[in-house]
Coordinates of C-alpha atoms in Angstrom, one line a residue:
M1225 CA 4.8 37.0 -34.1
T1226 CA 2.8 39.0 -31.6
V1227 CA 4.0 42.1 -33.4
L1228 CA 2.7 40.8 -36.7
L1229 CA -0.7 40.0 -35.2
S1230 CA -1.3 43.2 -33.2
L1231 CA 0.9 45.7 -35.0
S1232 CA 1.4 47.3 -31.6
Q1233 CA 5.0 48.2 -32.3
C1234 CA 4.4 50.6 -35.3
H1235 CA 4.9 54.3 -34.3
T1236 CA 2.4 55.7 -36.9
N1237 CA 2.2 59.1 -35.1
E1238 CA 5.7 59.9 -36.5
I1239 CA 5.0 59.2 -40.2
D1240 CA 2.6 60.9 -42.6
F1241 CA 0.8 58.5 -44.9
S1242 CA -1.8 60.9 -46.1
D1243 CA -0.4 61.2 -49.6
I1244 CA 0.4 57.5 -50.1
E1245 CA -2.1 54.8 -51.2
L1246 CA -1.1 51.2 -50.7
P1247 CA -3.0 48.0 -51.3
N1248 CA -4.0 45.9 -48.2
Y1249 CA -1.4 43.5 -46.9
T1250 CA -2.7 39.9 -47.0
G1251 CA -0.6 37.0 -45.6
E1252 CA -0.4 33.9 -43.3
V1253 CA 1.6 33.7 -40.0
V1254 CA 2.0 30.9 -37.6
V1255 CA 2.4 31.7 -33.9
P1256 CA 3.7 29.0 -31.6
L1257 CA 1.8 28.8 -28.4
G1258 CA 3.9 26.2 -26.7
T1259 CA 5.5 22.8 -26.7
A1260 CA 5.0 20.0 -24.1
T1261 CA 7.0 16.8 -24.1
Y1262 CA 5.6 14.1 -21.9
T1263 CA 7.2 10.8 -20.9
V1264 CA 5.1 8.3 -19.0
A1265 CA 7.2 9.2 -16.0
D1266 CA 6.0 12.8 -16.4
L1267 CA 2.4 11.6 -16.7
L1268 CA 2.8 9.6 -13.5
T1269 CA 4.8 12.0 -11.4
D1270 CA 2.1 14.6 -11.9
L1271 CA 0.0 12.5 -9.6
E1272 CA 0.0 13.6 -5.9
D1273 CA 1.3 10.4 -4.3
E1274 CA 4.2 11.1 -2.0
S1275 CA 4.9 7.4 -1.4
L1276 CA 5.3 6.6 -5.1
E1277 CA 8.8 6.2 -6.5
I1278 CA 9.6 5.8 -10.1
D1279 CA 12.7 3.8 -10.9
T1280 CA 14.6 3.1 -14.0
A1281 CA 16.1 -0.3 -14.5
Q1282 CA 19.5 -0.8 -16.2
S1283 CA 17.6 -1.6 -19.4
G1284 CA 15.7 1.7 -19.3
L1285 CA 12.4 0.1 -18.4
L1286 CA 10.4 2.2 -15.9
S1287 CA 8.9 0.8 -12.7
L1288 CA 6.6 2.1 -10.0
I1289 CA 7.8 1.4 -6.5
Y1290 CA 6.0 1.4 -3.2
R1291 CA 8.0 0.5 0.0
D1292 CA 7.3 0.1 3.6
T1293 CA 9.4 -1.0 6.6
T1294 CA 8.7 -2.3 10.1
T1295 CA 10.8 -3.8 12.9
F1296 CA 9.8 -6.6 15.2
T1297 CA 11.4 -6.3 18.6
N1298 CA 8.9 -8.1 20.9
T1299 CA 11.1 -10.8 22.6
D1300 CA 8.1 -11.6 24.8
E1301 CA 6.5 -13.3 21.8
V1302 CA 9.6 -15.4 21.3
I1303 CA 10.2 -16.4 24.9
V1304 CA 8.9 -15.1 28.3
I1305 CA 11.0 -15.2 31.5
N1306 CA 8.8 -14.9 34.5
D1307 CA 9.7 -14.8 38.2
V1308 CA 10.6 -18.2 39.5
S1309 CA 10.0 -19.6 43.0
N1310 CA 11.2 -22.9 44.4
N1311 CA 10.3 -24.3 47.8
G1312 CA 12.1 -27.1 49.6
F1313 CA 13.3 -28.4 53.0
I1314 CA 16.4 -29.9 54.6
D1315 CA 15.8 -32.8 57.0
S1316 CA 17.7 -33.3 60.2
P1317 CA 20.8 -35.4 59.7
V1318 CA 20.8 -36.8 63.2
E1319 CA 18.8 -37.3 66.4
I1320 CA 20.4 -36.1 69.7
I1321 CA 18.5 -36.1 73.0
G1322 CA 20.3 -34.3 75.8
A1323 CA 23.6 -33.9 74.1
T1324 CA 26.5 -35.6 76.1
P1325 CA 30.0 -34.1 76.1
S1326 CA 31.0 -36.4 73.2
E1327 CA 28.0 -35.1 71.2
V1328 CA 28.8 -31.5 71.8
G1329 CA 30.2 -29.5 68.9
D1330 CA 29.5 -29.0 65.2
V1331 CA 27.4 -31.4 63.1
E1332 CA 28.0 -30.8 59.5
F1333 CA 25.8 -32.2 56.7
T1334 CA 25.1 -31.6 53.0
Q1335 CA 22.3 -32.2 50.6
D1336 CA 22.0 -32.0 46.8
L1337 CA 19.3 -29.7 45.5
E1338 CA 17.4 -29.4 42.3
F1339 CA 15.5 -26.2 41.3
L1340 CA 13.0 -25.8 38.4
Y1341 CA 13.0 -23.0 35.9
P1342 CA 9.6 -23.2 34.2
I1343 CA 9.1 -21.3 30.9
D1344 CA 5.7 -20.5 29.4
G1345 CA 4.8 -22.8 26.6
G1346 CA 7.3 -25.5 27.7
D1347 CA 10.3 -23.9 26.1
Q1348 CA 13.6 -25.5 26.8
L1349 CA 16.2 -23.3 28.6
D1350 CA 19.9 -23.8 28.2
S1351 CA 21.2 -20.6 29.9
I1352 CA 20.3 -17.0 30.7
N1353 CA 22.8 -14.1 31.0
Y1354 CA 21.2 -11.6 33.3
S1355 CA 21.3 -7.9 33.0
M1356 CA 19.2 -7.3 36.1
G1357 CA 17.3 -9.2 38.8
Q1358 CA 17.9 -10.7 42.2
I1359 CA 17.8 -14.0 44.0
T1360 CA 16.4 -14.3 47.5
I1361 CA 16.3 -17.1 50.0
T1362 CA 13.6 -17.0 52.7
Y1363 CA 13.9 -19.6 55.4
E1364 CA 12.7 -20.8 58.8
S1365 CA 14.3 -23.4 61.1
D1366 CA 12.7 -26.0 63.5
F1367 CA 16.0 -26.8 65.0
D1368 CA 16.5 -25.9 68.7
V1369 CA 20.1 -25.1 68.0
P1370 CA 21.8 -22.5 65.7
L1371 CA 22.2 -23.6 62.1
S1372 CA 24.9 -22.0 59.9
F1373 CA 24.4 -22.6 56.2
S1374 CA 25.6 -22.0 52.8
M1375 CA 23.2 -22.5 49.8
V1376 CA 25.6 -23.0 46.9
I1377 CA 23.7 -22.5 43.6
D1378 CA 26.1 -24.4 41.4
D1379 CA 24.4 -23.5 38.2
I1380 CA 24.2 -19.7 38.8
I1381 CA 27.7 -18.5 38.0
D1382 CA 29.5 -15.2 38.2
R1383 CA 30.4 -14.5 34.5
A1384 CA 33.6 -12.7 35.5
T1385 CA 35.0 -15.2 38.0
G1386 CA 33.3 -18.4 37.1
N1387 CA 32.4 -18.9 40.7
P1388 CA 28.9 -20.2 41.8
L1389 CA 26.5 -17.9 43.6
V1390 CA 26.4 -18.6 47.4
L1391 CA 23.6 -17.6 49.8
T1392 CA 24.8 -17.8 53.4
G1393 CA 23.2 -17.2 56.8
I1394 CA 22.8 -18.3 60.4
A1395 CA 19.3 -19.5 61.5
A1396 CA 18.8 -18.9 65.2
P1397 CA 17.1 -21.7 67.1
N1398 CA 13.5 -21.9 65.8
G1399 CA 14.4 -18.7 63.8
S1400 CA 13.7 -17.3 60.4
G1401 CA 15.3 -14.9 58.0
N1402 CA 16.1 -14.0 54.4
Q1403 CA 19.0 -12.9 52.3
S1404 CA 19.3 -11.6 48.7
Q1405 CA 22.0 -11.1 46.0
S1406 CA 22.0 -9.4 42.7
L1407 CA 22.0 -11.5 39.5
V1408 CA 23.7 -8.7 37.4
N1409 CA 26.6 -10.2 35.4
H1410 CA 25.5 -13.8 36.4
K1411 CA 24.1 -16.6 34.3
T1412 CA 22.0 -19.6 35.0
I1413 CA 22.9 -22.8 33.3
A1414 CA 19.9 -25.1 32.9
R1415 CA 19.3 -28.6 31.6
Q1416 CA 16.2 -30.8 31.1
N1417 CA 15.6 -33.4 33.8
N1418 CA 14.1 -36.8 33.4
S1419 CA 10.6 -35.1 33.4
N1420 CA 11.8 -32.8 30.6
E1421 CA 11.6 -29.8 32.9
N1422 CA 14.1 -27.0 32.9
S1423 CA 16.3 -27.4 36.1
F1424 CA 19.4 -26.1 37.7
T1425 CA 21.2 -27.5 40.7
G1426 CA 22.8 -26.5 44.0
T1427 CA 24.2 -27.9 47.2
F1428 CA 23.2 -27.2 50.8
L1429 CA 26.0 -27.0 53.3
G1430 CA 24.8 -26.9 56.9
T1431 CA 26.4 -26.9 60.4
L1432 CA 24.4 -27.5 63.6
D1433 CA 26.0 -25.9 66.7
V1434 CA 25.1 -28.5 69.4
G1435 CA 25.7 -27.6 73.0
A1436 CA 25.6 -29.7 76.2
G1437 CA 22.0 -31.0 76.9
D1438 CA 20.7 -29.8 73.5
N1439 CA 18.2 -31.8 71.5
V1440 CA 18.1 -32.4 67.8
Y1441 CA 15.1 -34.4 66.5
T1442 CA 14.8 -36.3 63.3
T1443 CA 11.6 -34.4 62.6
D1444 CA 13.4 -31.0 62.6
Q1445 CA 13.6 -29.2 59.3
F1446 CA 15.1 -26.2 57.6
R1447 CA 12.5 -24.9 55.2
Y1448 CA 13.4 -22.5 52.4
T1449 CA 12.0 -20.6 49.4
I1450 CA 14.3 -19.5 46.6
D1451 CA 12.9 -16.7 44.5
I1452 CA 14.3 -15.2 41.3
T1453 CA 12.5 -11.9 40.7
G1454 CA 12.8 -8.9 38.4
A1455 CA 15.0 -10.7 36.0
D1456 CA 15.9 -9.3 32.7
F1457 CA 18.4 -10.7 30.3
E1458 CA 21.2 -9.9 28.0
T1459 CA 21.0 -13.2 26.2
I1460 CA 18.9 -16.3 26.5
Y1461 CA 19.8 -19.7 25.0
G1462 CA 17.6 -22.7 24.5
Y1463 CA 14.9 -24.1 22.2
F1464 CA 11.9 -21.7 22.1
G1465 CA 9.4 -24.0 20.3
E1466 CA 7.0 -23.2 17.4
K1467 CA 5.1 -20.0 18.1
N1468 CA 3.1 -17.7 15.8
Y1469 CA 3.4 -14.0 15.8
D1470 CA 2.7 -11.0 13.5
L1471 CA 6.0 -10.1 11.9
F1472 CA 4.5 -7.4 9.6
D1473 CA 1.0 -5.9 9.8
Q1474 CA 0.8 -2.8 7.7
S1475 CA -1.2 -1.4 4.8
I1476 CA 0.3 0.5 1.9
A1477 CA -1.8 3.2 0.5
M1478 CA -1.6 3.5 -3.3
D1479 CA -3.1 6.9 -4.1
F1480 CA -1.8 6.5 -7.6
F1481 CA -4.7 4.3 -8.5
D1482 CA -7.2 6.7 -7.0
Q1483 CA -5.9 9.6 -9.0
L1484 CA -5.5 7.7 -12.2
D1485 CA -8.3 8.5 -14.7
G1486 CA -8.3 5.4 -16.7
E1487 CA -7.6 1.7 -16.5
I1488 CA -4.1 0.2 -16.1
K1489 CA -3.0 -3.4 -15.9
F1490 CA 0.5 -4.6 -15.2
S1491 CA 2.0 -7.7 -16.8
S1492 CA 4.5 -8.6 -14.2
P1493 CA 4.0 -7.0 -10.8
E1494 CA 6.2 -8.3 -7.9
V1495 CA 6.2 -8.0 -4.2
R1496 CA 9.5 -8.5 -2.4
I1497 CA 9.7 -9.3 1.3
I1498 CA 13.2 -8.8 2.7
V1499 CA 13.8 -9.9 6.3
D1500 CA 17.0 -9.0 8.2
N1501 CA 16.8 -11.3 11.2
S1502 CA 19.1 -11.2 14.3
F1503 CA 17.0 -13.5 16.4
G1504 CA 18.7 -16.8 16.8
L1505 CA 16.0 -18.8 15.3
T1506 CA 14.5 -19.6 11.8
M1507 CA 11.1 -18.5 10.7
G1508 CA 8.4 -19.5 8.3
L1509 CA 6.3 -16.8 6.8
N1510 CA 2.5 -17.3 6.1
L1511 CA 1.6 -15.1 3.2
S1512 CA -2.0 -16.2 2.8
N1513 CA -3.3 -13.0 4.4
I1514 CA -2.0 -10.6 1.8
S1515 CA -4.6 -8.8 -0.2
T1516 CA -5.4 -5.7 -2.2
S1517 CA -8.6 -3.7 -2.0
N1518 CA -10.5 -0.6 -3.3
A1519 CA -13.8 0.9 -2.4
N1520 CA -15.7 -1.8 -4.3
S1521 CA -13.8 -5.0 -4.3
S1522 CA -10.8 -6.9 -2.9
Q1523 CA -8.5 -9.7 -4.1
T1524 CA -6.5 -12.2 -1.9
L1525 CA -3.2 -13.7 -2.7
T1526 CA -3.2 -17.4 -3.7
G1527 CA -0.8 -19.8 -5.3
S1528 CA 2.1 -21.9 -4.3
V1529 CA 3.8 -19.1 -2.3
T1530 CA 0.8 -19.3 0.1
E1531 CA 0.5 -23.0 0.3
Q1532 CA 3.6 -23.5 2.4
L1533 CA 5.6 -21.4 4.8
Q1534 CA 8.4 -19.3 3.3
F1535 CA 11.8 -19.9 5.0
I1536 CA 13.6 -17.1 6.8
N1537 CA 17.1 -17.9 8.1
G1538 CA 18.6 -16.8 11.4
P1539 CA 22.0 -16.7 13.0
D1540 CA 23.2 -19.7 15.0
I1541 CA 24.1 -19.6 18.7
Y1542 CA 27.7 -18.9 17.9
S1543 CA 26.8 -15.7 16.0
V1544 CA 25.1 -13.6 18.6
G1545 CA 25.0 -9.9 17.5
S1546 CA 24.9 -10.8 13.8
S1547 CA 22.0 -11.2 11.5
R1548 CA 20.9 -13.2 8.4
T1549 CA 19.0 -11.7 5.5
S1550 CA 16.4 -13.6 3.5
S1551 CA 14.0 -12.6 0.8
V1552 CA 10.8 -13.9 -0.7
R1553 CA 9.6 -12.9 -4.2
I1554 CA 5.9 -13.0 -5.0
N1555 CA 5.4 -13.0 -8.7
N1556 CA 3.4 -14.6 -11.6
T1557 CA 5.3 -17.9 -11.3
N1558 CA 4.2 -18.6 -7.7
S1559 CA 1.0 -16.6 -7.3
N1560 CA -2.0 -14.7 -8.7
I1561 CA -0.2 -11.4 -8.0
A1562 CA -1.3 -9.9 -11.3
D1563 CA -4.9 -10.3 -10.3
L1564 CA -4.3 -8.3 -7.1
F1565 CA -3.3 -5.2 -9.1
S1566 CA -5.8 -5.7 -11.9
I1567 CA -8.6 -4.2 -9.7
S1568 CA -6.8 -0.8 -9.5
P1569 CA -6.4 -1.1 -5.7
N1570 CA -5.8 1.9 -3.5
M1571 CA -4.6 -0.3 -0.6
V1572 CA -2.2 -3.3 -0.3
N1573 CA -2.9 -5.1 2.9
L1574 CA 0.1 -6.9 4.3
T1575 CA -0.5 -9.2 7.3
I1576 CA 2.5 -11.5 7.5
N1577 CA 2.5 -14.1 10.2
A1578 CA 5.7 -15.8 11.2
Q1579 CA 6.2 -19.3 12.8
S1580 CA 9.3 -19.7 14.8
N1581 CA 11.7 -22.6 14.3
Y1582 CA 10.4 -23.5 10.8
S1583 CA 12.5 -25.9 8.9
N1584 CA 12.7 -26.0 5.1
S1585 CA 14.6 -29.3 5.2
P1586 CA 12.8 -32.7 5.8
N1587 CA 16.0 -34.1 7.5
R1588 CA 16.3 -31.3 10.0
V1589 CA 15.1 -31.8 13.6
P1590 CA 14.3 -28.3 14.9
E1591 CA 15.2 -29.1 18.6
D1592 CA 18.7 -29.9 17.4
D1593 CA 19.2 -26.3 16.3
R1594 CA 19.3 -24.3 19.6
N1595 CA 18.0 -20.8 19.7
F1596 CA 19.0 -17.5 21.3
T1597 CA 17.6 -14.0 21.7
D1598 CA 19.3 -11.0 23.2
Q1599 CA 18.2 -7.6 24.2
N1600 CA 19.1 -6.2 20.8
S1601 CA 17.5 -8.9 18.7
T1602 CA 15.2 -7.6 15.9
A1603 CA 13.6 -8.8 12.7
S1604 CA 13.5 -5.8 10.3
T1605 CA 11.1 -6.4 7.3
I1606 CA 11.1 -4.4 4.1
V1607 CA 8.2 -4.9 1.7
E1608 CA 8.6 -3.5 -1.8
V1609 CA 5.8 -3.4 -4.3
E1610 CA 7.2 -3.1 -7.8
L1611 CA 5.1 -2.5 -10.8
P1612 CA 7.3 -2.6 -14.0
L1613 CA 5.7 -0.6 -16.8
N1614 CA 5.0 -3.6 -19.0
L1615 CA 1.4 -2.7 -19.2
Q1616 CA -1.9 -2.1 -20.8
L1617 CA -3.6 1.3 -20.7
R1618 CA -7.2 2.1 -21.5
Q1619 CA -8.4 5.7 -21.7
L1620 CA -5.7 7.2 -19.5
T1621 CA -6.6 10.9 -19.4
R1622 CA -4.2 13.8 -18.7
H1623 CA -4.2 17.4 -19.7
I1624 CA -1.7 20.2 -20.7
D1625 CA -2.4 23.9 -20.3
Y1626 CA -1.1 26.7 -22.5
S1627 CA -1.3 30.4 -21.5
L1628 CA -2.8 32.9 -24.0
S1629 CA -2.0 36.0 -21.9
D1630 CA 0.9 37.1 -24.1
F1631 CA -0.9 36.8 -27.4
S1632 CA -3.3 39.2 -29.3
F1633 CA -5.2 38.1 -32.4
D1634 CA -7.1 41.3 -33.2
Q1635 CA -5.8 41.7 -36.7
A1636 CA -6.4 38.1 -37.7
D1637 CA -8.9 37.5 -40.5
T1638 CA -9.1 33.7 -40.1
I1639 CA -7.6 31.5 -37.4
N1640 CA -6.7 27.8 -37.2
L1641 CA -5.2 26.0 -34.3
R1642 CA -2.3 23.8 -35.4
I1643 CA -1.5 20.7 -33.3
K1644 CA 1.5 18.6 -34.2
T1645 CA 2.4 15.4 -32.3
N1646 CA 5.7 13.6 -32.4
N1647 CA 4.9 10.3 -30.7
R1648 CA 7.4 7.7 -29.6
L1649 CA 5.2 6.2 -26.9
P1650 CA 3.6 2.8 -27.7
M1651 CA 0.2 4.5 -27.3
S1652 CA -2.5 5.9 -29.5
G1653 CA -5.0 8.6 -28.5
T1654 CA -7.1 11.6 -29.2
L1655 CA -6.9 15.2 -28.1
D1656 CA -9.8 17.4 -26.9
L1657 CA -9.6 21.2 -27.0
Q1658 CA -10.8 23.4 -24.1
F1659 CA -10.7 27.1 -23.4
L1660 CA -10.6 28.0 -19.7
D1661 CA -11.6 31.2 -18.0
A1662 CA -9.6 32.9 -15.2
D1663 CA -11.3 30.5 -12.7
S1664 CA -10.2 27.5 -14.7
A1665 CA -13.8 26.8 -15.7
V1666 CA -14.3 25.3 -19.2
V1667 CA -16.2 27.9 -21.4
Y1668 CA -15.7 26.1 -24.7
E1669 CA -14.9 22.6 -25.7
S1670 CA -14.3 20.6 -28.9
K1671 CA -13.6 16.9 -28.7
N1672 CA -11.4 14.7 -30.8
V1673 CA -9.8 17.6 -32.6
S1674 CA -6.6 15.5 -33.2
I1675 CA -5.6 11.9 -33.4
F1676 CA -2.1 10.5 -32.8
T1677 CA -1.2 6.9 -33.4
S1678 CA 1.4 4.5 -31.9
P1679 CA 4.5 3.6 -33.6
E1680 CA 4.9 -0.1 -34.4
V1681 CA 6.5 -1.9 -31.6
P1682 CA 9.4 -4.0 -32.9
A1683 CA 9.7 -7.5 -31.5
G1684 CA 12.6 -7.6 -29.0
S1685 CA 13.7 -4.0 -29.5
N1686 CA 12.8 -0.5 -28.7
I1687 CA 10.9 2.2 -30.6
N1688 CA 13.4 4.5 -32.3
E1689 CA 11.4 6.7 -34.7
P1690 CA 8.3 8.7 -33.7
V1691 CA 5.0 8.9 -35.6
V1692 CA 4.4 12.5 -36.7
N1693 CA 0.9 13.9 -37.1
I1694 CA -0.4 17.5 -37.9
D1695 CA -4.0 18.6 -37.5
F1696 CA -5.6 22.0 -38.2
I1697 CA -8.6 23.1 -36.2
P1698 CA -10.5 26.1 -37.6
L1699 CA -11.9 28.4 -35.0
F1700 CA -15.1 30.3 -35.5
G1701 CA -18.1 31.4 -33.5
E1702 CA -17.8 30.5 -29.8
G1703 CA -14.4 29.0 -30.4
L1704 CA -13.1 32.2 -31.9
D1705 CA -14.6 34.3 -29.1
A1706 CA -12.9 32.0 -26.6
L1707 CA -9.6 32.4 -28.2
F1708 CA -9.9 36.2 -28.1
N1709 CA -11.2 36.5 -24.6
Q1710 CA -10.0 33.5 -22.4
P1711 CA -6.6 33.2 -20.8
T1712 CA -5.9 29.5 -21.2
I1713 CA -6.1 26.7 -23.8
R1714 CA -6.2 23.1 -22.4
I1715 CA -5.3 20.1 -24.4
V1716 CA -6.9 16.9 -22.9
I1717 CA -5.1 13.7 -23.9
H1718 CA -7.0 10.3 -24.0
V1719 CA -4.5 7.4 -24.3
D1720 CA -4.8 3.7 -25.1
S1721 CA -1.7 1.5 -25.2
Y1722 CA -0.6 -0.2 -28.4
D1723 CA -2.8 -3.1 -29.6
V1724 CA -4.7 -3.1 -26.2
E1725 CA -7.7 -4.6 -27.9
N1726 CA -5.8 -7.8 -28.5
D1727 CA -4.7 -7.9 -24.8
T1728 CA -1.1 -6.9 -25.7
Y1729 CA 1.2 -5.6 -23.0
V1730 CA 3.9 -3.0 -24.0
K1731 CA 7.1 -2.0 -22.2
I1732 CA 7.6 1.7 -21.4
F1733 CA 11.2 2.9 -21.5
A1734 CA 12.5 6.0 -19.8
D1735 CA 13.3 7.8 -23.1
Y1736 CA 9.9 7.2 -24.8
A1737 CA 8.0 10.5 -25.1
L1738 CA 5.0 12.3 -26.7
E1739 CA 5.7 15.8 -27.9
I1740 CA 2.8 18.1 -28.5
L1741 CA 3.4 21.4 -30.3
L1742 CA 0.5 23.9 -30.3
G1743 CA 0.3 26.9 -32.6
V1744 CA -2.1 29.4 -34.2
E1745 CA -2.1 29.8 -38.0
A1746 CA -3.6 33.2 -38.8
T1747 CA -4.5 34.9 -42.1
L1748 CA -3.9 38.7 -41.9
D1749 CA -5.8 41.2 -44.0
V1750 CA -4.3 44.5 -42.9
E1751 CA -5.0 47.9 -44.4
L1752 CA -1.7 49.7 -44.9

């Protein structure tokens, strides 16, 4: 076609036409400039939004997907184990003044002990498996005779042997001292005493070495402090109470809406919250702080999904190391989610607060379900925002560029642009014509040069046949000059979805497309 328009390929220097007279050649030719086929997926993927995914359901319906993930690992918000200190004393078991030969020897005695293990917030402690830490006894004796002792901590057990931890020593007359042991690979077994305090028990075994003439007074004491310091744990068991903490506090940027030139509304948006929980406790999610926003407005989530906590399951105490996965769906049946995306937000704000030990059963007593946490416990949360393309569009604007660099129209007598549309999208629209210079600046524009219409949308089925439209746009004056001299034609598309004026939503399937064929129809009047 370029040959016909420019006649650049005729080698007239090799042929002599001087003695031949021919009439002028007059005819019409059509030069195709290019074809563009656009699906809605193409229109959307042209947007520069790296976090946007476009998914196709099994039915072929397209969806926009935004996804974000965070992992909660802060065990200190679940339960805090602080250093523990217990003070006590052992009273003298006898009184001996100037020991006689019959009183000389060992005086053995015992005393039962109770130690407290307080936890912040009054949490109930059942047991702790230690990964590090130490226990230390610091003591002083008022006895005027040597005191050998064993402090048997019955409820701190070596996990390998099952034997209790024992602190031993010899207190010199009126002496003091200390002794420490590691808690690695030990565990403390605790119970709640009559005052509902966490406690563990032990036994003091003492031996007084009484010599001739020694004195032992009833006022004598062996005073001690038992400290547990630097403790860290592999696993903690107990009941950790009802606490609130931020499980997910992120914002998802939706650049798609910022770049979209037009108005779009979605019929059935959905937000899915998927929690994989390996903490040994249930949770209730508070979703009332979810919102969307743009530069001018914001919208907060309301509805039944925000009026009560949403249950998240957790493994029981016999399933340490495993997890339970729960999901919450926010949709039109339980919220105003469509309103949140009707404002064309550029940000989804997701502050999700969790309450521990939430029960979704009126017959369940939370304290009966014991909790655990270990050093690997996490709660991983995935938030998915899905916008199925069941939508309304108003004045969505996109453009297509066609290069003119390979075409010459010097021999054309008259020129019309020919625009053909094959439309299988449930959308109607208009096309504007622009000519761009080398810097992509518009040097000539003609609006509404072509109109394409939507096919009828069958109830309960897909569109199968496109609507075909052909328009001819005569070029003259500035438009003709632009065609001759500028390198690029741009077609600007303005789109409304089918029956949008009646608030109708239409489904966009993956195979729906708008095909635009651009050509030049030229009349030649060539002197032969």
